Tab-separated table of C-alpha atoms and ligand atoms in Angstrom:
chain	number	residue	atom	x	y	z
A	13	MET	CA	0.000	0.000	0.000
A	14	ASN	CA	1.347	3.362	-1.020
A	15	TYR	CA	-0.264	6.714	-0.150
A	16	ASP	CA	0.632	10.402	-0.189
A	17	VAL	CA	-1.238	11.016	3.068
A	18	VAL	CA	-2.403	8.630	5.807
A	19	VAL	CA	-4.859	9.997	8.380
A	20	VAL	CA	-5.047	8.029	11.648
A	21	GLY	CA	-8.449	8.255	13.377
A	22	GLY	CA	-11.959	8.372	11.889
A	23	GLY	CA	-13.435	11.006	14.242
A	24	PRO	CA	-14.578	14.421	12.975
A	25	ALA	CA	-11.048	15.867	12.754
A	26	GLY	CA	-9.708	12.844	10.854
A	27	ALA	CA	-12.627	12.701	8.418
A	28	ILE	CA	-12.332	16.404	7.584
A	29	ALA	CA	-8.534	16.354	7.300
A	30	ALA	CA	-8.726	13.339	4.953
A	31	ARG	CA	-11.439	15.027	2.876
A	32	TYR	CA	-9.303	18.154	2.481
A	33	ALA	CA	-6.148	16.191	1.622
A	34	ALA	CA	-8.016	14.257	-1.105
A	35	ARG	CA	-9.772	17.386	-2.375
A	36	ASN	CA	-6.368	18.999	-2.785
A	37	GLY	CA	-5.070	16.170	-4.951
A	38	SER	CA	-3.508	13.647	-2.538
A	39	LYS	CA	-3.958	9.911	-2.620
A	40	THR	CA	-5.320	9.600	0.913
A	41	LEU	CA	-6.019	6.723	3.297
A	42	LEU	CA	-8.057	7.038	6.517
A	43	ILE	CA	-7.531	4.322	9.125
A	44	GLU	CA	-9.745	3.703	12.162
A	45	GLU	CA	-9.098	1.142	14.868
A	46	HIS	CA	-12.767	0.349	15.536
A	47	ALA	CA	-14.995	-1.834	13.352
A	48	SER	CA	-17.418	1.045	12.765
A	49	ILE	CA	-17.193	4.829	12.663
A	50	GLY	CA	-18.586	6.857	15.566
A	51	SER	CA	-18.452	4.276	18.356
A	52	PRO	CA	-17.946	4.373	21.197
A	53	VAL	CA	-19.428	7.865	21.648
A	54	GLN	CA	-17.625	10.129	24.110
A	55	CYS	CA	-19.497	13.383	23.669
A	56	THR	CA	-22.532	15.442	24.678
A	57	GLY	CA	-23.057	16.304	21.035
A	58	LEU	CA	-23.736	19.993	21.550
A	59	ILE	CA	-22.356	21.945	18.600
A	60	SER	CA	-22.935	25.506	17.437
A	61	THR	CA	-24.674	26.292	14.169
A	62	LYS	CA	-21.310	27.701	13.076
A	63	ALA	CA	-19.587	24.388	13.816
A	64	LEU	CA	-22.004	22.555	11.550
A	65	LYS	CA	-21.251	25.028	8.738
A	66	GLU	CA	-17.531	24.592	9.378
A	67	CYS	CA	-17.994	20.840	8.872
A	68	GLU	CA	-19.789	21.635	5.569
A	69	LEU	CA	-22.840	19.633	6.590
A	70	GLY	CA	-26.477	20.697	6.383
A	71	GLU	CA	-29.050	19.877	9.071
A	72	GLY	CA	-28.932	16.088	8.613
A	73	ASP	CA	-30.751	13.295	10.409
A	74	PHE	CA	-28.108	13.505	13.140
A	75	VAL	CA	-29.809	16.657	14.542
A	76	LEU	CA	-31.828	15.611	17.606
A	77	ALA	CA	-32.772	19.060	18.952
A	78	LYS	CA	-32.123	22.773	18.464
A	79	MET	CA	-31.019	25.050	21.301
A	80	ARG	CA	-31.663	28.796	21.730
A	81	GLY	CA	-29.692	29.440	24.898
A	82	ALA	CA	-28.848	28.277	28.376
A	83	PHE	CA	-29.863	28.499	32.011
A	84	VAL	CA	-26.787	28.815	34.192
A	85	TYR	CA	-27.078	27.989	37.906
A	86	ALA	CA	-24.803	29.435	40.590
A	87	PRO	CA	-23.886	27.238	43.577
A	88	ASN	CA	-26.417	29.213	45.663
A	89	GLY	CA	-29.160	28.375	43.133
A	90	GLU	CA	-29.368	31.791	41.391
A	91	GLU	CA	-30.458	31.234	37.809
A	92	ILE	CA	-29.309	33.276	34.845
A	93	CYS	CA	-30.947	32.903	31.455
A	94	VAL	CA	-28.594	33.340	28.511
A	95	ARG	CA	-30.991	33.937	25.655
A	96	GLY	CA	-29.921	33.740	22.047
A	97	LYS	CA	-31.756	35.747	19.398
A	98	ASP	CA	-32.293	32.588	17.383
A	99	ILE	CA	-31.104	28.963	17.222
A	100	LYS	CA	-27.543	28.874	18.525
A	101	ALA	CA	-26.710	25.187	18.700
A	102	TYR	CA	-27.731	21.655	17.832
A	103	VAL	CA	-27.828	18.512	19.908
A	104	ILE	CA	-26.544	15.806	17.604
A	105	ASP	CA	-26.235	12.045	17.439
A	106	ARG	CA	-22.457	11.675	17.194
A	107	LYS	CA	-22.589	8.213	15.617
A	108	ILE	CA	-24.655	9.431	12.662
A	109	PHE	CA	-22.718	12.716	12.487
A	110	ASP	CA	-19.287	11.046	12.398
A	111	ARG	CA	-20.494	8.591	9.759
A	112	ALA	CA	-21.849	11.442	7.609
A	113	LEU	CA	-18.437	13.129	7.719
A	114	VAL	CA	-16.610	9.940	6.732
A	115	GLU	CA	-19.096	9.267	3.911
A	116	ILE	CA	-18.303	12.679	2.402
A	117	ALA	CA	-14.575	11.950	2.673
A	118	VAL	CA	-15.064	8.618	0.869
A	119	ASP	CA	-17.187	10.352	-1.803
A	120	GLU	CA	-14.288	12.750	-2.344
A	121	GLY	CA	-11.857	9.895	-2.992
A	122	VAL	CA	-10.497	8.898	0.430
A	123	ASP	CA	-9.787	5.171	0.920
A	124	ILE	CA	-10.757	3.820	4.316
A	125	LEU	CA	-9.592	0.867	6.412
A	126	LEU	CA	-11.584	-0.041	9.525
A	127	LYS	CA	-10.312	-2.344	12.312
A	128	THR	CA	-6.873	-0.945	11.553
A	129	ARG	CA	-4.787	0.371	14.427
A	130	PHE	CA	-1.718	2.558	14.024
A	131	LEU	CA	1.275	0.981	15.801
A	132	ASP	CA	4.435	2.823	14.829
A	133	MET	CA	6.242	4.720	12.094
A	134	ASP	CA	9.655	5.188	10.532
A	135	ASN	CA	10.878	7.578	7.816
A	136	GLU	CA	8.955	5.979	4.956
A	137	LYS	CA	6.084	3.943	6.322
A	138	ILE	CA	3.751	3.265	9.178
A	139	SER	CA	2.992	-0.123	10.684
A	140	VAL	CA	-0.568	-1.049	11.548
A	141	MET	CA	-2.526	-3.980	12.945
A	142	SER	CA	-5.281	-4.530	10.395
A	143	ASN	CA	-7.903	-7.194	11.085
A	144	GLY	CA	-5.432	-8.987	13.357
A	145	GLU	CA	-2.608	-8.883	10.801
A	146	LYS	CA	0.487	-6.666	10.981
A	147	LYS	CA	0.926	-4.587	7.802
A	148	GLU	CA	3.045	-1.720	6.521
A	149	ILE	CA	1.806	1.294	4.584
A	150	SER	CA	4.171	3.619	2.705
A	151	CYS	CA	3.279	7.295	2.892
A	152	ASP	CA	4.780	10.780	2.756
A	153	ILE	CA	2.670	12.543	5.390
A	154	ILE	CA	0.864	11.257	8.489
A	155	ILE	CA	-1.975	13.166	10.138
A	156	GLY	CA	-2.580	12.068	13.726
A	157	ALA	CA	-6.296	12.627	14.371
A	158	ASP	CA	-6.286	9.828	16.911
A	159	GLY	CA	-7.771	11.636	19.863
A	160	ILE	CA	-6.690	12.319	23.408
A	161	GLN	CA	-4.207	9.432	23.728
A	162	SER	CA	-2.622	10.061	20.295
A	163	SER	CA	-0.227	7.209	19.670
A	164	VAL	CA	0.859	9.071	16.509
A	165	GLY	CA	1.911	12.045	18.667
A	166	ARG	CA	3.825	9.728	20.987
A	167	ALA	CA	5.558	7.890	18.112
A	168	ALA	CA	6.580	11.245	16.595
A	169	GLY	CA	7.937	12.465	19.935
A	170	LEU	CA	5.534	15.437	20.030
A	171	PRO	CA	4.664	16.892	23.449
A	172	ARG	CA	1.307	16.362	25.181
A	173	CYS	CA	-1.416	18.911	25.995
A	174	GLU	CA	-1.190	21.161	29.025
A	175	LYS	CA	-4.142	19.707	30.950
A	176	PHE	CA	-6.717	16.897	30.872
A	177	LEU	CA	-10.207	17.283	32.364
A	178	SER	CA	-12.232	14.203	33.211
A	179	GLY	CA	-15.757	13.927	31.880
A	180	ILE	CA	-18.657	11.640	32.767
A	181	GLN	CA	-22.192	11.508	31.397
A	182	PHE	CA	-25.276	9.376	30.839
A	183	GLU	CA	-28.677	9.731	29.163
A	184	ALA	CA	-31.958	9.647	31.082
A	185	PRO	CA	-35.558	10.829	30.957
A	186	TYR	CA	-35.555	14.478	32.042
A	187	ILE	CA	-38.116	17.303	32.165
A	188	PRO	CA	-36.088	20.435	31.391
A	189	LYS	CA	-37.176	23.946	32.295
A	190	ASP	CA	-37.359	24.639	28.543
A	191	THR	CA	-36.716	22.078	25.805
A	192	GLU	CA	-34.722	24.658	23.799
A	193	TYR	CA	-32.316	25.550	26.614
A	194	VAL	CA	-29.217	23.793	27.880
A	195	GLU	CA	-28.784	23.776	31.675
A	196	ILE	CA	-25.363	24.500	33.183
A	197	PHE	CA	-24.574	23.848	36.853
A	198	THR	CA	-21.605	25.366	38.653
A	199	GLY	CA	-20.223	24.308	42.033
A	200	ASN	CA	-17.002	22.890	43.427
A	201	GLU	CA	-18.790	20.055	45.190
A	202	PHE	CA	-19.532	18.231	41.927
A	203	ALA	CA	-17.510	20.008	39.205
A	204	PRO	CA	-14.306	21.504	40.637
A	205	GLY	CA	-12.671	23.650	37.937
A	206	PHE	CA	-15.455	23.218	35.360
A	207	PHE	CA	-19.231	22.599	35.300
A	208	GLY	CA	-22.069	20.126	35.056
A	209	TRP	CA	-24.783	20.052	32.391
A	210	ALA	CA	-28.161	18.709	31.305
A	211	VAL	CA	-28.632	18.888	27.537
A	212	PRO	CA	-32.231	18.068	26.599
A	213	PHE	CA	-33.519	16.228	23.529
A	214	SER	CA	-36.699	14.215	22.862
A	215	GLY	CA	-37.857	13.876	26.489
A	216	MET	CA	-34.349	12.859	27.553
A	217	ALA	CA	-31.197	14.692	28.563
A	218	ARG	CA	-27.481	14.038	28.513
A	219	ILE	CA	-26.588	14.706	32.130
A	220	GLY	CA	-22.928	14.980	32.983
A	221	LEU	CA	-19.991	17.013	34.130
A	222	ALA	CA	-16.339	17.706	33.480
A	223	LYS	CA	-13.893	18.561	36.230
A	224	ASN	CA	-10.278	18.910	37.249
A	225	PRO	CA	-8.477	15.629	37.944
A	226	GLY	CA	-8.820	14.599	41.597
A	227	LEU	CA	-12.166	13.520	43.027
A	228	PRO	CA	-13.563	10.337	41.365
A	229	ALA	CA	-15.897	11.245	38.472
A	230	ARG	CA	-18.652	8.849	39.604
A	231	TYR	CA	-18.694	10.406	43.069
A	232	CYS	CA	-19.063	13.889	41.469
A	233	LEU	CA	-21.866	12.643	39.215
A	234	GLU	CA	-23.842	11.394	42.227
A	235	LYS	CA	-23.371	14.819	43.845
A	236	LEU	CA	-24.662	16.519	40.672
A	237	LEU	CA	-27.742	14.297	40.699
A	238	HIS	CA	-28.496	15.603	44.199
A	239	HIS	CA	-28.398	19.217	42.978
A	240	PRO	CA	-31.927	20.467	43.776
A	241	VAL	CA	-32.625	21.553	40.170
A	242	VAL	CA	-31.310	18.329	38.610
A	243	ALA	CA	-33.059	16.166	41.215
A	244	SER	CA	-36.403	17.852	40.449
A	245	ARG	CA	-36.096	17.214	36.681
A	246	TYR	CA	-34.251	13.893	36.420
A	247	ARG	CA	-36.686	10.996	36.044
A	248	GLY	CA	-34.379	8.099	36.977
A	249	SER	CA	-32.751	5.263	34.955
A	250	ARG	CA	-29.501	5.643	33.054
A	251	THR	CA	-28.269	4.614	29.603
A	252	GLU	CA	-25.401	5.448	27.242
A	253	HIS	CA	-22.753	5.920	29.917
A	254	VAL	CA	-19.711	7.946	28.863
A	255	VAL	CA	-16.430	8.380	30.702
A	256	GLY	CA	-13.744	10.307	28.870
A	257	GLY	CA	-10.977	12.842	29.025
A	258	ILE	CA	-10.948	16.327	27.532
A	259	PRO	CA	-7.528	17.692	26.519
A	260	ILE	CA	-7.105	21.461	26.847
A	261	GLY	CA	-4.143	23.736	26.213
A	262	PRO	CA	-2.437	22.668	22.954
A	263	PRO	CA	1.177	21.470	23.199
A	264	ARG	CA	3.848	23.941	22.060
A	265	LYS	CA	4.531	21.802	18.951
A	266	THR	CA	1.949	19.923	16.864
A	267	ALA	CA	3.980	19.122	13.720
A	268	SER	CA	7.282	17.429	12.932
A	269	ASP	CA	8.990	16.595	9.589
A	270	ARG	CA	6.183	14.357	8.324
A	271	VAL	CA	3.572	14.311	11.094
A	272	MET	CA	0.784	16.735	12.010
A	273	LEU	CA	-1.580	16.368	14.957
A	274	VAL	CA	-5.145	17.640	14.711
A	275	GLY	CA	-8.290	17.776	16.886
A	276	ASP	CA	-8.092	16.324	20.396
A	277	ALA	CA	-4.645	14.918	19.573
A	278	ALA	CA	-3.450	18.549	19.347
A	279	GLY	CA	-5.562	19.905	22.227
A	280	GLN	CA	-7.630	21.973	19.777
A	281	VAL	CA	-10.527	22.082	22.243
A	282	LYS	CA	-12.240	25.148	23.733
A	283	PRO	CA	-10.939	25.374	27.321
A	284	THR	CA	-14.102	27.218	28.423
A	285	SER	CA	-16.593	24.555	27.291
A	286	GLY	CA	-14.623	21.387	26.496
A	287	GLY	CA	-16.084	21.420	22.969
A	288	GLY	CA	-13.650	20.118	20.364
A	289	ILE	CA	-15.660	19.677	17.176
A	290	TYR	CA	-15.576	23.283	15.947
A	291	MET	CA	-11.861	23.953	16.574
A	292	GLY	CA	-10.975	20.478	15.300
A	293	ALA	CA	-12.838	21.155	12.041
A	294	VAL	CA	-11.127	24.522	11.481
A	295	CYS	CA	-7.684	22.980	12.048
A	296	ALA	CA	-8.400	19.744	10.143
A	297	LYS	CA	-9.101	21.694	6.955
A	298	ILE	CA	-5.740	23.423	7.306
A	299	ALA	CA	-4.003	20.098	8.062
A	300	GLY	CA	-5.527	18.420	4.973
A	301	GLU	CA	-4.540	21.278	2.667
A	302	VAL	CA	-1.005	21.524	4.022
A	303	ALA	CA	-0.586	17.722	3.847
A	304	ALA	CA	-1.505	17.704	0.146
A	305	LYS	CA	0.891	20.570	-0.621
A	306	ALA	CA	3.683	19.052	1.485
A	307	SER	CA	3.383	15.666	-0.228
A	308	ARG	CA	4.059	17.519	-3.509
A	309	LYS	CA	7.012	19.251	-1.797
A	310	GLU	CA	5.324	22.651	-2.177
A	311	CYS	CA	5.603	23.465	1.525
A	312	SER	CA	6.798	21.992	4.799
A	313	LEU	CA	4.683	21.022	7.804
A	314	PRO	CA	5.544	23.973	10.068
A	315	GLU	CA	3.179	25.852	7.718
A	316	TYR	CA	0.353	23.908	9.425
A	317	GLU	CA	1.542	25.057	12.844
A	318	ARG	CA	1.678	28.694	11.705
A	319	LYS	CA	-1.698	28.610	9.948
A	320	TRP	CA	-3.757	26.896	12.649
A	321	ARG	CA	-2.299	29.043	15.399
A	322	SER	CA	-3.070	32.176	13.410
A	323	ALA	CA	-6.679	30.935	12.862
A	324	VAL	CA	-7.558	29.867	16.434
A	325	GLY	CA	-4.415	30.056	18.581
A	326	ARG	CA	-5.313	33.368	20.247
A	327	GLU	CA	-8.873	32.180	21.000
A	328	LEU	CA	-7.507	29.000	22.612
A	329	ASP	CA	-4.915	30.977	24.551
A	330	ILE	CA	-7.486	33.442	25.937
A	331	GLY	CA	-9.867	30.536	26.579
A	332	MET	CA	-7.164	28.805	28.632
A	333	ARG	CA	-6.631	31.931	30.719
A	334	ILE	CA	-10.388	32.311	31.288
A	335	HIS	CA	-10.544	28.596	32.210
A	336	LYS	CA	-7.739	29.015	34.753
A	337	SER	CA	-9.322	32.135	36.280
A	338	LEU	CA	-12.815	30.625	36.551
A	339	GLY	CA	-11.396	27.318	37.773
A	340	LYS	CA	-9.901	28.987	40.842
A	341	LEU	CA	-13.187	30.504	42.047
A	342	SER	CA	-14.657	29.324	45.334
A	343	ASP	CA	-18.424	28.730	45.425
A	344	GLU	CA	-18.800	32.144	47.049
A	345	ASN	CA	-16.875	33.813	44.202
A	346	LEU	CA	-18.896	31.843	41.628
A	347	ASN	CA	-22.094	33.179	43.223
A	348	GLU	CA	-20.706	36.713	42.944
A	349	PHE	CA	-19.584	36.203	39.336
A	350	ILE	CA	-22.955	34.823	38.245
A	351	ALA	CA	-24.778	37.648	40.065
A	352	PHE	CA	-22.552	40.045	38.086
A	353	LEU	CA	-23.496	38.331	34.789
A	354	ASN	CA	-27.165	38.524	35.783
A	355	LYS	CA	-27.248	42.355	35.784
A	356	PRO	CA	-29.584	43.567	32.986
A	357	ASP	CA	-26.906	45.535	31.071
A	358	ILE	CA	-24.515	42.554	31.198
A	359	ARG	CA	-27.246	40.139	30.107
A	360	GLU	CA	-27.808	42.366	27.070
A	361	LEU	CA	-24.108	42.157	26.216
A	362	ILE	CA	-24.237	38.373	26.556
A	363	THR	CA	-27.228	38.150	24.207
A	364	GLU	CA	-25.509	40.430	21.693
A	365	TYR	CA	-21.949	39.069	21.785
A	366	GLY	CA	-22.140	35.605	23.374
A	367	ASP	CA	-20.526	33.137	20.968
A	368	MET	CA	-19.886	29.611	22.244
A	369	ASP	CA	-16.964	29.185	19.852
A	370	HIS	CA	-15.347	32.560	20.538
A	371	PRO	CA	-15.939	33.526	24.204
A	372	SER	CA	-13.048	36.000	24.002
A	373	VAL	CA	-15.342	38.372	22.047
A	374	LEU	CA	-17.789	38.606	24.960
A	375	PHE	CA	-15.043	38.930	27.576
A	376	GLY	CA	-13.478	41.738	25.520
A	377	LYS	CA	-16.856	43.547	25.431
A	378	LEU	CA	-17.373	43.017	29.179
A	379	ILE	CA	-14.031	44.631	29.900
A	380	MET	CA	-14.541	47.482	27.435
A	381	SER	CA	-17.953	48.232	28.939
A	382	GLY	CA	-16.203	49.562	32.049
A	383	ASN	CA	-16.181	46.377	34.104
A	384	LYS	CA	-12.445	45.731	33.962
A	385	MET	CA	-11.777	46.405	37.657
A	386	GLN	CA	-14.727	44.331	38.839
A	387	LEU	CA	-13.759	41.436	36.563
A	388	ALA	CA	-10.127	41.685	37.630
A	389	ARG	CA	-11.188	41.584	41.290
A	390	LEU	CA	-13.408	38.565	40.655
A	391	LEU	CA	-11.258	36.631	38.239
A	392	GLY	CA	-7.766	37.557	39.335
A	393	ILE	CA	-4.917	39.733	38.222
A	394	THR	CA	-4.164	37.795	34.993
A	395	PHE	CA	-7.450	39.141	33.735
A	396	LYS	CA	-6.132	42.697	33.625
A	397	THR	CA	-3.672	41.703	30.917
A	398	LEU	CA	-6.023	39.542	28.864
A	399	PHE	CA	-6.940	42.133	26.270
B	18	LIG	C1	-17.936	13.805	28.223
B	18	LIG	C2	-17.553	14.581	26.970
B	18	LIG	C3	-18.478	15.462	26.416
B	18	LIG	C4	-18.138	16.205	25.270
B	18	LIG	N1	-19.067	17.032	24.726
B	18	LIG	C5	-18.775	17.764	23.621
B	18	LIG	C6	-19.754	18.607	23.015
B	18	LIG	O1	-20.883	18.701	23.465
B	18	LIG	N2	-19.398	19.328	21.904
B	18	LIG	C7	-18.133	19.240	21.362
B	18	LIG	O2	-17.842	19.950	20.381
B	18	LIG	N3	-17.198	18.429	21.914
B	18	LIG	C8	-17.495	17.681	23.014
B	18	LIG	N4	-16.553	16.839	23.557
B	18	LIG	C9	-15.243	16.755	22.913
B	18	LIG	C10	-15.345	15.989	21.604
B	18	LIG	O3	-15.936	14.725	21.840
B	18	LIG	C11	-13.955	15.828	20.999
B	18	LIG	O4	-13.304	17.081	21.018
B	18	LIG	C12	-14.022	15.311	19.553
B	18	LIG	O5	-14.577	14.033	19.483
B	18	LIG	C13	-12.606	15.291	18.990
B	18	LIG	O6	-12.635	14.791	17.686
B	18	LIG	P1	-11.314	14.096	17.093
B	18	LIG	O7	-11.667	13.689	15.727
B	18	LIG	O8	-10.126	14.957	17.333
B	18	LIG	O9	-11.075	12.830	18.039
B	18	LIG	P2	-12.019	11.593	18.344
B	18	LIG	O10	-13.440	11.920	18.119
B	18	LIG	O11	-11.601	11.122	19.707
B	18	LIG	O12	-11.603	10.523	17.268
B	18	LIG	C14	-10.354	9.861	17.321
B	18	LIG	C15	-10.497	8.578	16.537
B	18	LIG	O13	-9.199	7.976	16.429
B	18	LIG	C16	-9.351	6.582	16.625
B	18	LIG	N5	-8.039	6.069	17.064
B	18	LIG	C17	-7.415	6.301	18.230
B	18	LIG	N6	-6.223	5.701	18.269
B	18	LIG	C18	-6.085	5.056	17.067
B	18	LIG	C19	-5.062	4.255	16.508
B	18	LIG	N7	-3.905	3.986	17.167
B	18	LIG	N8	-5.247	3.752	15.265
B	18	LIG	C20	-6.390	4.013	14.575
B	18	LIG	N9	-7.400	4.771	15.065
B	18	LIG	C21	-7.247	5.291	16.295
B	18	LIG	C22	-10.447	6.451	17.664
B	18	LIG	O14	-11.042	5.187	17.645
B	18	LIG	C23	-11.404	7.559	17.234
B	18	LIG	O15	-12.370	7.097	16.322
B	18	LIG	C24	-16.847	16.073	24.703
B	18	LIG	C25	-15.924	15.186	25.269
B	18	LIG	C26	-16.275	14.440	26.396
B	18	LIG	C27	-15.269	13.485	26.979
C-alpha cells in the first residue's frame, strides 16, 4: 500500500482532514481502529450552528434538537438565562454525524480501512494492525487525528497537551425547564474547575460534568444528581454511559517533519466549554490542505503550525486563561460572578456578543464596557492583561 497522506483516526477531525487532503489532490487513506465509525461515543453532542457550517454539513438526520440558549445555575441556586436571538446550537447524534463526515470523505476519494490500528512509524512507512494482521503502509505525510491518547503524537515524539479534564455523562428521561435551553450547573462540590450540564432532547437529557483531575468522576456525578434543580427534573434510569478525558491547552509543537496532529490529539478544544468539534474542524481543513501541498514538496509542515495558530491560537490561549481564572473561584466567588453576569446591562451584552466558539469576544466587550476592575477583582490579576 502506497499513499501520499495517511490519516489516523476516523473522528470528525480525521474525516475532515482526509477530505481536504483528497480534495487537494492527494492519494489519501483514513484508518480507524474500531470496526465502525462513531463508536464508542464520548461526547454530549452539543455543537454551534457555526460548527455545523464549518464541517460543511447541512441539518442532517443527526440533529436531535435545536437550542436557543442556556440556564446557568450558581452554587447558591441563582439562575441566569442566557438567551440567544435565534437557534444557537444543535444537539446531535455523534454516531450518525461522524459517519456522515466519513461518507463525504469517501465520496471525495479517500480510501478507508476499519479495524486498523496505528502501531508505529519510521521515515517511509507506518505499521498497523489490520484485522489482526500486521501490515506496513508507505506514505509521505501522516496526520494524527487519533484523539486524546494520540499514539501518533507519541511515536513522533511530540509533546502532550497542558491539561486533561475528566468527563462523565449518561442519558436519562428528564423534564427540562425549557426544551430549547441547555442547563449549566456550577459548584465545586460536583464540578471543581469546570461545570455540570443537562442537555435536553426528545424527552431525555445528557446529564454529565467535566472537572479537574482529583475527586472520582462517579462520586461527582452522584453529587450533581443531588443538585436540587437536577433532582427535580431527572426521572431516573440511566443509559449510554460515557467516561472520557478532555484535553485542553495545545502542546507547544503539533507538527514534525512528516507528522501533524489535529483535533483532540493537538488539544484543539475550547478550554471554556470542552467542545472540540468546531476547533478540530477549522484545524483539520488546514491540516488536509497543508498535507496535500507538502506531499508535492510545495511546503513543509511547520506551515500547518503557523496557519492553525493564526486561525484559532489566540482564541484557545485566551480561553485557557479564562478557564484558569474561573477554575480557581470558590463557590462564594462563583455566586458573585454569576450575580454580576445577571445584571440587565450585562445580560444584554451576553445576548448580543455571546458566541460559544469565541468567548473571548464577549469577555473583551465586558471589559470594554467599564467592568475591567470588577472582573479583575473577581477573576484575578491575569485578567487585567487579557486584552
Ligand atoms: C464527556 C464529553 C463530552 C463532550 N461534549 C462535547 C460537546 O458537546 N461538543 C463538542 O464539540 N465536543 C465535546 N466533547 C469533545 C469531543 O468529543 C472531541 O473534542 C471530539 O470528538 C474530537 O474529535 P477528534 O476527531 O479529534 O477525536 P475523536 O473523536 O476522539 O476521534 C479519534 C479517533 O481515532 C481513533 N483512534 C485512536 N487511536 C487510534 C489508533 N492507534 N489507530 C487508529 N485509530 C485510532 C479512535 O477510535 C477515534 O475514532 C466532549 C468530550 C467528552 C469526553
